[in-house]
Coordinates of N, CA and C in Angstrom, one line a residue:
X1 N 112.0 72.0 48.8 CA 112.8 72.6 47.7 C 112.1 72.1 46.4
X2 N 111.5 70.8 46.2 CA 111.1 71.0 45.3 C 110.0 71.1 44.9
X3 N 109.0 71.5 45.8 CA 107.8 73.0 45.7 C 109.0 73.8 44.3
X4 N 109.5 74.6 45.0 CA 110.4 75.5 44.4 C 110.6 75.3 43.1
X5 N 110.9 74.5 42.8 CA 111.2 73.6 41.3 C 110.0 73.4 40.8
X6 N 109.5 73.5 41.1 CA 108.0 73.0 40.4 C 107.2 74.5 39.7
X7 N 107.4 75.4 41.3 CA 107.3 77.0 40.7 C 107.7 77.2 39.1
X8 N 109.0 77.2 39.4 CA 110.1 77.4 38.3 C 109.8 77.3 37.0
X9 N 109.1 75.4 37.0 CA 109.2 75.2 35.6 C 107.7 75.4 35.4
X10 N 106.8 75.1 36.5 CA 105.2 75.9 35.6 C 105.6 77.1 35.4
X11 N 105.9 78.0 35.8 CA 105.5 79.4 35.4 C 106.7 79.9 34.4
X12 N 107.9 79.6 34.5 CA 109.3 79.9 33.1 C 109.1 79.0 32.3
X13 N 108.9 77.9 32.7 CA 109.0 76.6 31.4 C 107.9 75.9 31.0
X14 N 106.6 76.1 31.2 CA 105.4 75.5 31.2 C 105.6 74.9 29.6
X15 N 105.8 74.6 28.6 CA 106.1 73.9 28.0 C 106.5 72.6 28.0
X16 N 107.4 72.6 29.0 CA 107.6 71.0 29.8 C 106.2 70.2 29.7
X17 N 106.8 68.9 29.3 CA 105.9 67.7 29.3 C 105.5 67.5 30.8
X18 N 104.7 67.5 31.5 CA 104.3 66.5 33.0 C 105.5 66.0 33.0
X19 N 105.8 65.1 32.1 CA 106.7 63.3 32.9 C 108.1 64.2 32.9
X20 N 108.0 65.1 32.5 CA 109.8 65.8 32.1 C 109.7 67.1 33.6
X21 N 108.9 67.6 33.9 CA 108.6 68.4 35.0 C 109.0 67.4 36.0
X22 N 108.6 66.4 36.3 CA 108.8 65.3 37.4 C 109.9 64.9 37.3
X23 N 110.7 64.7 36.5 CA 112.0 64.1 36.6 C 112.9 65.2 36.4
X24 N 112.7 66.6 36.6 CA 113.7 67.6 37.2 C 113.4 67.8 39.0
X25 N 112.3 67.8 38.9 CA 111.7 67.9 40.5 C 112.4 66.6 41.0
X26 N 112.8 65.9 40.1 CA 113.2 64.9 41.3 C 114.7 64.7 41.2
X27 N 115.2 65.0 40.3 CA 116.6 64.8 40.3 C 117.5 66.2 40.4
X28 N 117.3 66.9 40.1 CA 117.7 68.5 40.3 C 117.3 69.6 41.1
X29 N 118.1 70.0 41.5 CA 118.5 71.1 42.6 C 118.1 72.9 42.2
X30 N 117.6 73.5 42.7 CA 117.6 74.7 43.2 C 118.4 75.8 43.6
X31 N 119.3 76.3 42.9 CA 120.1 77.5 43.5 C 119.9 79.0 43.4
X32 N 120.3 79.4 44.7 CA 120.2 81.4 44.2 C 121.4 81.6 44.7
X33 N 121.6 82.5 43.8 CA 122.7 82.9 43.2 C 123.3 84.4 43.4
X34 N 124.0 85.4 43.9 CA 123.6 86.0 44.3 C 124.4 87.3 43.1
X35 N 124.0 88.2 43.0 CA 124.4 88.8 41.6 C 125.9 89.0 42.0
X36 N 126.8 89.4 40.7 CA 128.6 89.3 40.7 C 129.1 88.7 41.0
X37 N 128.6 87.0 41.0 CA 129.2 85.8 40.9 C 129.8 85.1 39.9
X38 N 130.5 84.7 40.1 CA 131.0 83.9 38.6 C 130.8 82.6 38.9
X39 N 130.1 81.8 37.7 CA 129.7 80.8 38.0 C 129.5 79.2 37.2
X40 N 130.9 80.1 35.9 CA 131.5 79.4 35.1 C 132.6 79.7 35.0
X41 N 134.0 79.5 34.9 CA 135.1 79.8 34.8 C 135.9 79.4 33.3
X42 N 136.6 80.0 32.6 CA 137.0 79.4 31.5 C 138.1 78.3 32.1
X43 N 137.6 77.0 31.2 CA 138.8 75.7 31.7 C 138.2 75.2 32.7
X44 N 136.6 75.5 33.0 CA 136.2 74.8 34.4 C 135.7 73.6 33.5
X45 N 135.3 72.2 34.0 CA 134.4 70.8 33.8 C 133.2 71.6 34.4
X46 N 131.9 71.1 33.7 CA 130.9 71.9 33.8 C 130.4 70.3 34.6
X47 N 129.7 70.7 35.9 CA 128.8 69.6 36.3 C 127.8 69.7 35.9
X48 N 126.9 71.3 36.1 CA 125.5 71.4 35.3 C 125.2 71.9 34.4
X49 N 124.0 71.9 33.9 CA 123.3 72.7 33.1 C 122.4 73.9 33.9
X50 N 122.1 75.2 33.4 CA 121.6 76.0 34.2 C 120.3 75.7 33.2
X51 N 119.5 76.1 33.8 CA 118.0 76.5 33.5 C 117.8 78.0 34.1
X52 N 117.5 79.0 33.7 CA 116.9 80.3 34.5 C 115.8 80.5 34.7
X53 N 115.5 80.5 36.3 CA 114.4 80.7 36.2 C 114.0 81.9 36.6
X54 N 115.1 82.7 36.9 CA 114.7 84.2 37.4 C 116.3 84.9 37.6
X55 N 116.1 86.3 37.4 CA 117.2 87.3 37.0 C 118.2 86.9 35.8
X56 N 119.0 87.5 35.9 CA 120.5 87.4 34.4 C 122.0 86.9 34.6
X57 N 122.3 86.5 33.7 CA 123.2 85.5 33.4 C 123.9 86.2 32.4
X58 N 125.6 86.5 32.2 CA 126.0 87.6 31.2 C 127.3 86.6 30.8
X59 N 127.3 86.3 29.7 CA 128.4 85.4 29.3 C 129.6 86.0 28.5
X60 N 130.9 85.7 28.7 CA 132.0 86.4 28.0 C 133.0 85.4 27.7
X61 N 134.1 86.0 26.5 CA 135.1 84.8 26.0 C 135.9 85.9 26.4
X62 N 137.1 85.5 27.2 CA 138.2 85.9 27.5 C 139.4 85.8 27.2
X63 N 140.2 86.8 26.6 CA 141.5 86.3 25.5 C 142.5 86.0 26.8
X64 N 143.6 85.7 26.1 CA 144.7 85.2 26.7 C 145.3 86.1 27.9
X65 N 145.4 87.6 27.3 CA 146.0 88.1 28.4 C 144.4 88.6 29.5
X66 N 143.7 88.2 29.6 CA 142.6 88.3 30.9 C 141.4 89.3 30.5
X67 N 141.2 89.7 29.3 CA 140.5 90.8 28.9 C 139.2 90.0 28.4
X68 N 138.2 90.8 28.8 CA 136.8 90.1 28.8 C 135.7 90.6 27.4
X69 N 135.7 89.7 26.8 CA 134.2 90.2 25.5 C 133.2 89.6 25.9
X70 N 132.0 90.5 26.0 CA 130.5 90.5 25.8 C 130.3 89.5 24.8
X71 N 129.4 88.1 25.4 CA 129.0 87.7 24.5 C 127.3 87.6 24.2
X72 N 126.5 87.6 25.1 CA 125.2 87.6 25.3 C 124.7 87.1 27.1
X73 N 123.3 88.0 27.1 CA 122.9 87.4 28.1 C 122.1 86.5 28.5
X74 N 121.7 85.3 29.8 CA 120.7 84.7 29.6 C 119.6 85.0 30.7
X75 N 118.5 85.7 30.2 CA 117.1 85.4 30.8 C 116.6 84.3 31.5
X76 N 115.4 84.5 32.4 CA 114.6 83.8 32.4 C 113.8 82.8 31.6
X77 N 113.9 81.6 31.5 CA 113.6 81.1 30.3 C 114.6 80.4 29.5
X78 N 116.0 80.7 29.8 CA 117.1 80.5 28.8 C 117.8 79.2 29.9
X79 N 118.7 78.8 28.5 CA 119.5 77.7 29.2 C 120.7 78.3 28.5
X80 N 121.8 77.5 29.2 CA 123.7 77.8 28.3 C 123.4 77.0 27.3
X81 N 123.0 76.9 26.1 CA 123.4 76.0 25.1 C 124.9 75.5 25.2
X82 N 126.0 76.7 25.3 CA 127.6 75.9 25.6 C 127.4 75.4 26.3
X83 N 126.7 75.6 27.5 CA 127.4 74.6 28.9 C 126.6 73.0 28.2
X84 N 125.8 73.0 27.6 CA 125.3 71.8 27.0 C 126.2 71.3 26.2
X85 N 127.1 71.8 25.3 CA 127.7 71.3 24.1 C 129.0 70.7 25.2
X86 N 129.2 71.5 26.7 CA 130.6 71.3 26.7 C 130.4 69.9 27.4
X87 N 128.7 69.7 28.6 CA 128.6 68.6 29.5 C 128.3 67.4 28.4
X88 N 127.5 67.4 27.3 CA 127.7 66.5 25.9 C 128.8 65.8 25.8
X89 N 129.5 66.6 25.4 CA 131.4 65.8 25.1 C 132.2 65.7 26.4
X90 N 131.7 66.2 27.2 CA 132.2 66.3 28.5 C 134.1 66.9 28.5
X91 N 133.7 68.3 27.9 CA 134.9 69.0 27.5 C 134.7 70.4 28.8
X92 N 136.0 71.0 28.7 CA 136.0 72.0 29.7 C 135.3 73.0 28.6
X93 N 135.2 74.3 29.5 CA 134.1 75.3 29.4 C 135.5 76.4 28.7
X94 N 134.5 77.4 27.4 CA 134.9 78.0 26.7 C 135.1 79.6 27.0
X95 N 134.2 79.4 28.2 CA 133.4 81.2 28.2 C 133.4 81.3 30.0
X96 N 133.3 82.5 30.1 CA 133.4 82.7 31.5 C 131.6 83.0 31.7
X97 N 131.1 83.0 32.6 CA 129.6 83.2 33.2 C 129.4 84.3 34.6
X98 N 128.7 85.0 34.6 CA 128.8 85.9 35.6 C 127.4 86.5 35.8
X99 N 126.6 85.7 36.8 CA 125.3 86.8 37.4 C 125.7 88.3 37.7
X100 N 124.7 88.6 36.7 CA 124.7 90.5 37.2 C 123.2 91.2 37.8
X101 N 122.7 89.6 38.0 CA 121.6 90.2 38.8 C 121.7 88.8 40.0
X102 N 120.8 89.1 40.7 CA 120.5 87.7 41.8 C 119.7 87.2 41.0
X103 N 120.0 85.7 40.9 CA 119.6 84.6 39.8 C 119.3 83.5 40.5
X104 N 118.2 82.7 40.3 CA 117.6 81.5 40.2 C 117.9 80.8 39.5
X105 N 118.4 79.6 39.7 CA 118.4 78.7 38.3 C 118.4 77.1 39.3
X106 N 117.9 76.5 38.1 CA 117.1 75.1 37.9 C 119.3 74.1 37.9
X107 N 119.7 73.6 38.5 CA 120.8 72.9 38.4 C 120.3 71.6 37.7
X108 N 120.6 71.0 36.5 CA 120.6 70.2 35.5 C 121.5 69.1 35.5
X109 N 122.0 68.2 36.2 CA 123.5 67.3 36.2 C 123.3 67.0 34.9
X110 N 124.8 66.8 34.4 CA 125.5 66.6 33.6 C 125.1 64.8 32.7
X111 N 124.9 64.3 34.1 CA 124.3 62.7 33.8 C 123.1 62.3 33.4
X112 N 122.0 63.8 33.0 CA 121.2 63.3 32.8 C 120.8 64.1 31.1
X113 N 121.4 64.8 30.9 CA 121.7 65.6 29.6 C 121.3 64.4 28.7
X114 N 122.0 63.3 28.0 CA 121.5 62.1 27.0 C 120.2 61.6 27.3
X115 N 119.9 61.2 28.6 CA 118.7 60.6 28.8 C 117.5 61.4 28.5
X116 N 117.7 62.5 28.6 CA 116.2 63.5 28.8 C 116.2 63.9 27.1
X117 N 117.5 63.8 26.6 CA 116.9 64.6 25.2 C 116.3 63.0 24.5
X118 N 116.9 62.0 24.8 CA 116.0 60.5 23.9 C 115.0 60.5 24.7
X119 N 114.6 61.0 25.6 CA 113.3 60.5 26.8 C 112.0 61.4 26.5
X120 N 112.5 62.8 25.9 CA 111.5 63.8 26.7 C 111.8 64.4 25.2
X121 N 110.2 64.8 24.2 CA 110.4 65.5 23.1 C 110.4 66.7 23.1
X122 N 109.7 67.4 24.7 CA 109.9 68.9 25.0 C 111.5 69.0 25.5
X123 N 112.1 68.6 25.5 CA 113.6 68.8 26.6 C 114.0 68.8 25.0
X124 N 114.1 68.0 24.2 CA 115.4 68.1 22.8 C 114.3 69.3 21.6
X125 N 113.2 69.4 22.0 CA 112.6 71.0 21.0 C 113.1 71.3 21.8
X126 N 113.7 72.0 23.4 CA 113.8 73.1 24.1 C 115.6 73.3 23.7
X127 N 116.4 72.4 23.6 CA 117.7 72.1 23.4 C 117.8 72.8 22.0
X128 N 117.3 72.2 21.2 CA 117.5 73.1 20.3 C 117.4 74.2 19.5
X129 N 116.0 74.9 20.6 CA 115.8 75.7 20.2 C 116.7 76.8 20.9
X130 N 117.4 76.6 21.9 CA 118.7 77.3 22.4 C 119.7 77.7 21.8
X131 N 120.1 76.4 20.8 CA 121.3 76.3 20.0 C 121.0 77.6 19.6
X132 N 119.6 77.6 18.4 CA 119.3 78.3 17.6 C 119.3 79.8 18.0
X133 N 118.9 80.2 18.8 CA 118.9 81.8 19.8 C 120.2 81.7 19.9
X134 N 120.8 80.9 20.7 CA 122.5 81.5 21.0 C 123.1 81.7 19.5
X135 N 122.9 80.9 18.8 CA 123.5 81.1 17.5 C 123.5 82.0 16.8
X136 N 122.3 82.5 16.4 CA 121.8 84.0 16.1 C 122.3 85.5 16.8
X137 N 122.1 84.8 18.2 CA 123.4 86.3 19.1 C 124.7 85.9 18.9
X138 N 124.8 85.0 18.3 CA 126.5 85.1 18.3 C 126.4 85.9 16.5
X139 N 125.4 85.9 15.8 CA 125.9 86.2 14.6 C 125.9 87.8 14.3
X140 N 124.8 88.5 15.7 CA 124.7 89.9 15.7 C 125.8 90.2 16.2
X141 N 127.0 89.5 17.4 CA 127.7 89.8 17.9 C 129.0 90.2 17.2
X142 N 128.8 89.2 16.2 CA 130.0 89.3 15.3 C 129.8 90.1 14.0
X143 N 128.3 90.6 13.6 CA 127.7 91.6 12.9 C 128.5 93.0 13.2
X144 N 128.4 93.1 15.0 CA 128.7 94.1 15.2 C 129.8 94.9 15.3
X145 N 130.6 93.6 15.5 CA 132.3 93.7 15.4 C 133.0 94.3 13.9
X146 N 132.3 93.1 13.6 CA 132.8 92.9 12.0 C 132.2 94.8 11.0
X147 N 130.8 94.9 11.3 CA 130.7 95.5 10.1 C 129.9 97.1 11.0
X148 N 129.9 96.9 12.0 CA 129.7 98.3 12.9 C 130.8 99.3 13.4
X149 N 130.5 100.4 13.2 CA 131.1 101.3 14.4 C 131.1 101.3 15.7
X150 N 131.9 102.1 16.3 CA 131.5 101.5 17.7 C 130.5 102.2 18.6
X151 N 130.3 103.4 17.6 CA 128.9 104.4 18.0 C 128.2 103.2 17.9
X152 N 127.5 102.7 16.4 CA 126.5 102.2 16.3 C 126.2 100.5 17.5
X153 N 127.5 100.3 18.0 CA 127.6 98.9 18.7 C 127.2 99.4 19.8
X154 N 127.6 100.6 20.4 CA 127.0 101.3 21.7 C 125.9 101.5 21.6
X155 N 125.0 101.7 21.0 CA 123.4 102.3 21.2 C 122.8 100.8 20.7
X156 N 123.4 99.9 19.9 CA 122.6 98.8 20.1 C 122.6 98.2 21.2
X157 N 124.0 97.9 21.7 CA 124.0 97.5 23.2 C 123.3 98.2 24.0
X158 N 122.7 99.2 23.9 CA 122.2 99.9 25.1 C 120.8 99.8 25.3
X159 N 120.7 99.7 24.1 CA 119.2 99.3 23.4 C 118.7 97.4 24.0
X160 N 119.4 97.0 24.0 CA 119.4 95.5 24.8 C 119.0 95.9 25.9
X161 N 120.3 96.7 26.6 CA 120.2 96.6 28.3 C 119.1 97.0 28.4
X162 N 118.4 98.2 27.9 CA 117.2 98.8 28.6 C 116.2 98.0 28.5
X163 N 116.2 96.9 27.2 CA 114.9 95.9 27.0 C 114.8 94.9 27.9
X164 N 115.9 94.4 28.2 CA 116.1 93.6 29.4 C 115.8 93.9 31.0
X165 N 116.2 94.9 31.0 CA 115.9 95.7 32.1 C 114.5 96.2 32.5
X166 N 113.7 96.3 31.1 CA 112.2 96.4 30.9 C 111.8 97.6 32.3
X167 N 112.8 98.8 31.6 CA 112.7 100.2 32.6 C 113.5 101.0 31.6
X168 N 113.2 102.2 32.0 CA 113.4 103.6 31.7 C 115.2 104.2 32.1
X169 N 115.4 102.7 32.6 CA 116.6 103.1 33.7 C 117.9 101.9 33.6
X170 N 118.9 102.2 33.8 CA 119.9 101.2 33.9 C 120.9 101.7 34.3
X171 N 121.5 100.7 35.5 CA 122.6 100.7 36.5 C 123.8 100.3 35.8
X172 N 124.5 100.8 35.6 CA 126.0 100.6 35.1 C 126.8 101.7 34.5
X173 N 127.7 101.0 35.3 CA 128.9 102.0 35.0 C 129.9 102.0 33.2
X174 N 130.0 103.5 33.2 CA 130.7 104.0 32.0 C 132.1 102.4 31.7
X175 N 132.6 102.4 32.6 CA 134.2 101.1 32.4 C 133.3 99.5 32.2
X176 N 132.0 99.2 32.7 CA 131.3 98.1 32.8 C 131.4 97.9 31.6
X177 N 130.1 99.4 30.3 CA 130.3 99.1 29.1 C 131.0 99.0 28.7
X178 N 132.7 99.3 28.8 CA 134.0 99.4 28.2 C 134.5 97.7 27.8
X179 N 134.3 97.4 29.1 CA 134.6 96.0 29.1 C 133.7 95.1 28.5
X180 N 132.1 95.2 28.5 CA 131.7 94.7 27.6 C 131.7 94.3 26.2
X181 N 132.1 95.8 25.5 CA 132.6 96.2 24.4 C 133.7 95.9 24.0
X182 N 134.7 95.5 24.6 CA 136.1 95.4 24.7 C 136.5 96.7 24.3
X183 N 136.5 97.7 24.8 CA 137.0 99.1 24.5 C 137.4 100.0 25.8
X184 N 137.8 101.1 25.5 CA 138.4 102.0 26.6 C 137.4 102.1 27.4
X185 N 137.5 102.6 28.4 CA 136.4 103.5 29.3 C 136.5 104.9 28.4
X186 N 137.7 105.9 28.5 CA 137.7 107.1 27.5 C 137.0 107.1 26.4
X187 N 136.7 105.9 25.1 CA 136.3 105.7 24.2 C 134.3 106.1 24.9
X188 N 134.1 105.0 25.4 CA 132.9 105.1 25.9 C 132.1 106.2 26.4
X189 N 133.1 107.1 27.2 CA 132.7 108.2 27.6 C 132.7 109.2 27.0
X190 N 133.1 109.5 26.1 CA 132.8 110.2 24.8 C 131.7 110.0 23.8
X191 N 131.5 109.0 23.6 CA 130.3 108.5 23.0 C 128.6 108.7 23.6
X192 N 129.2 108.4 24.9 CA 127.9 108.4 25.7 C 127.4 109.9 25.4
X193 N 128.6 111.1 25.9 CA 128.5 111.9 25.9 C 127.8 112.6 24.8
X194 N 128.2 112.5 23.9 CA 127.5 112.3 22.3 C 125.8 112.4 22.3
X195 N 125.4 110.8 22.7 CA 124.4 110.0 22.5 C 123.8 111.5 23.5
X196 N 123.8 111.7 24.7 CA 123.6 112.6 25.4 C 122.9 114.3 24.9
X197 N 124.2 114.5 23.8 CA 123.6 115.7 23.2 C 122.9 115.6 22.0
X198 N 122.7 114.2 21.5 CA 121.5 114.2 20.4 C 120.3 113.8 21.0
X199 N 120.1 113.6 22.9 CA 119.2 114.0 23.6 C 118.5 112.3 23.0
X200 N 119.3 111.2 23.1 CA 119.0 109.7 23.4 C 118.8 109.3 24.6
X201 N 119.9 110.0 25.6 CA 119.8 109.6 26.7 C 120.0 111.1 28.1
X202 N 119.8 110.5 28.9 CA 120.5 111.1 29.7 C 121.3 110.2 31.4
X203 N 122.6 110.9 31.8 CA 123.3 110.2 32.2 C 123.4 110.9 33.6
X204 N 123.6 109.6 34.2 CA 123.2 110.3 35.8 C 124.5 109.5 36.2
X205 N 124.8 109.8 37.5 CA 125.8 108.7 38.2 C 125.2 107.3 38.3
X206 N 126.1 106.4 37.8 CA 126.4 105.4 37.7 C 125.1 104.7 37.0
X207 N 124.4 105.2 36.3 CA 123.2 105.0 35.7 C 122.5 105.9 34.3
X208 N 122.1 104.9 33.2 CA 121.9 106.2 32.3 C 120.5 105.6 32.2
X209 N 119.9 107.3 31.9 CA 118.3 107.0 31.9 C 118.0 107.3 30.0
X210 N 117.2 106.3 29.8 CA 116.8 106.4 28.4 C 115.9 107.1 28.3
X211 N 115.8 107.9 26.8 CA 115.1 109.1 26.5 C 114.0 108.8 25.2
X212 N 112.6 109.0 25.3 CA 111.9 108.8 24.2 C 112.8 108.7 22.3
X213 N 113.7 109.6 22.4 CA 114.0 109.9 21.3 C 114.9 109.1 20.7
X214 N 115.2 107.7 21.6 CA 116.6 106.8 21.1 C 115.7 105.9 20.1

């Protein structure tokens, strides 16, 4: 397994120092993950930290009565900055987490979070340069709340998924975006429908294929 680990962080993380590659190979675990998992719960104690080292990670804050907002995804490459801020103070978790693809990730205990950012100068530049990315999607996030339509929050979003997806094509359903969006499915499907006839996209079952013209 930790062959496996070693994969991981040469080829996602090769930034790692040597001495900080060894001391994940030796203290941290390996999981796959299998997509439509949840794998943070809001109100859960976080044991780890994720590291990605392959497929997606889709994070949401969930209001009171159980309704889910999009908050960003995490790549390969990416770490939870929250799940950092919450295993730091060692406070429960803010956000819910849910693989929407089969995922690889590097398991990080909680116990070693202090030691490696005073120990290792690639682990606290990597820390913070998370903050700084998550920080910035939360500021488009709330850009798009705050000062967009929900035309123009749909085609940005969509414009993500397809970059992520790094294809012509994306699986998801009309109610998925809804909930991402925090909006109707009706709202959505109208819109789509829209984007459709100004010939952005086109929409197949359960998948919309993007069109040169978006």
């Amino acid at each position: 397994m930790s062959e496996d680990i070693s994969y991981y962080l040469d080829t996602v993380f090769p930034d790692f120092e040597p001495e900080l590659k060894n001391r994940l190979i030796r203290d941290c675990i390996l999981k796959n993950i299998p997509a439509g998992e949840v794998i943070m719960r809001t109100g859960q104690y976080i044991k780890h930290t994720l590291l990605i080292g392959s497929g997606r990670v889709r994070l949401y804050r969930q209001g009171d009565d159980g309704e889910e907002a999009f908050i960003y995804d995490l790549e390969p490459g990416n770490a939870c900055a929250l799940s950092m801020i919450c295993n730091t103070k060692q406070e429960a978790s803010e956000i819910m987490a849910k693989t929407i693809e089969n995922t690889v990730a590097i398991m990080v205990p909680i116990q070693l979070m202090d030691e490696l950012m005073q120990q290792y100068k690639t682990w606290y530049y990597f820390v913070i340069a998370n903050y700084r990315a998550r920080f910035e999607e939360l500021l488009v996030v709330f850009d798009n709340v705050v000062f967009k339509a929900m035309d123009e929050r749909l085609e940005f979003y969509l414009k993500n998924q397809f970059a992520n997806s790094k294809g012509n094509q994306i699986f998801i359903t009309h109610q998925e975006i809804a909930n991402d969006l925090n909006t109707s499915r009706e709202v959505i499907s109208r819109l789509l429908k829209k984007m459709e006839q100004d010939r952005k996209i086109r929409l197949l079952r359960n998948s919309i294929e993007w069109l040169d013209g978006m």
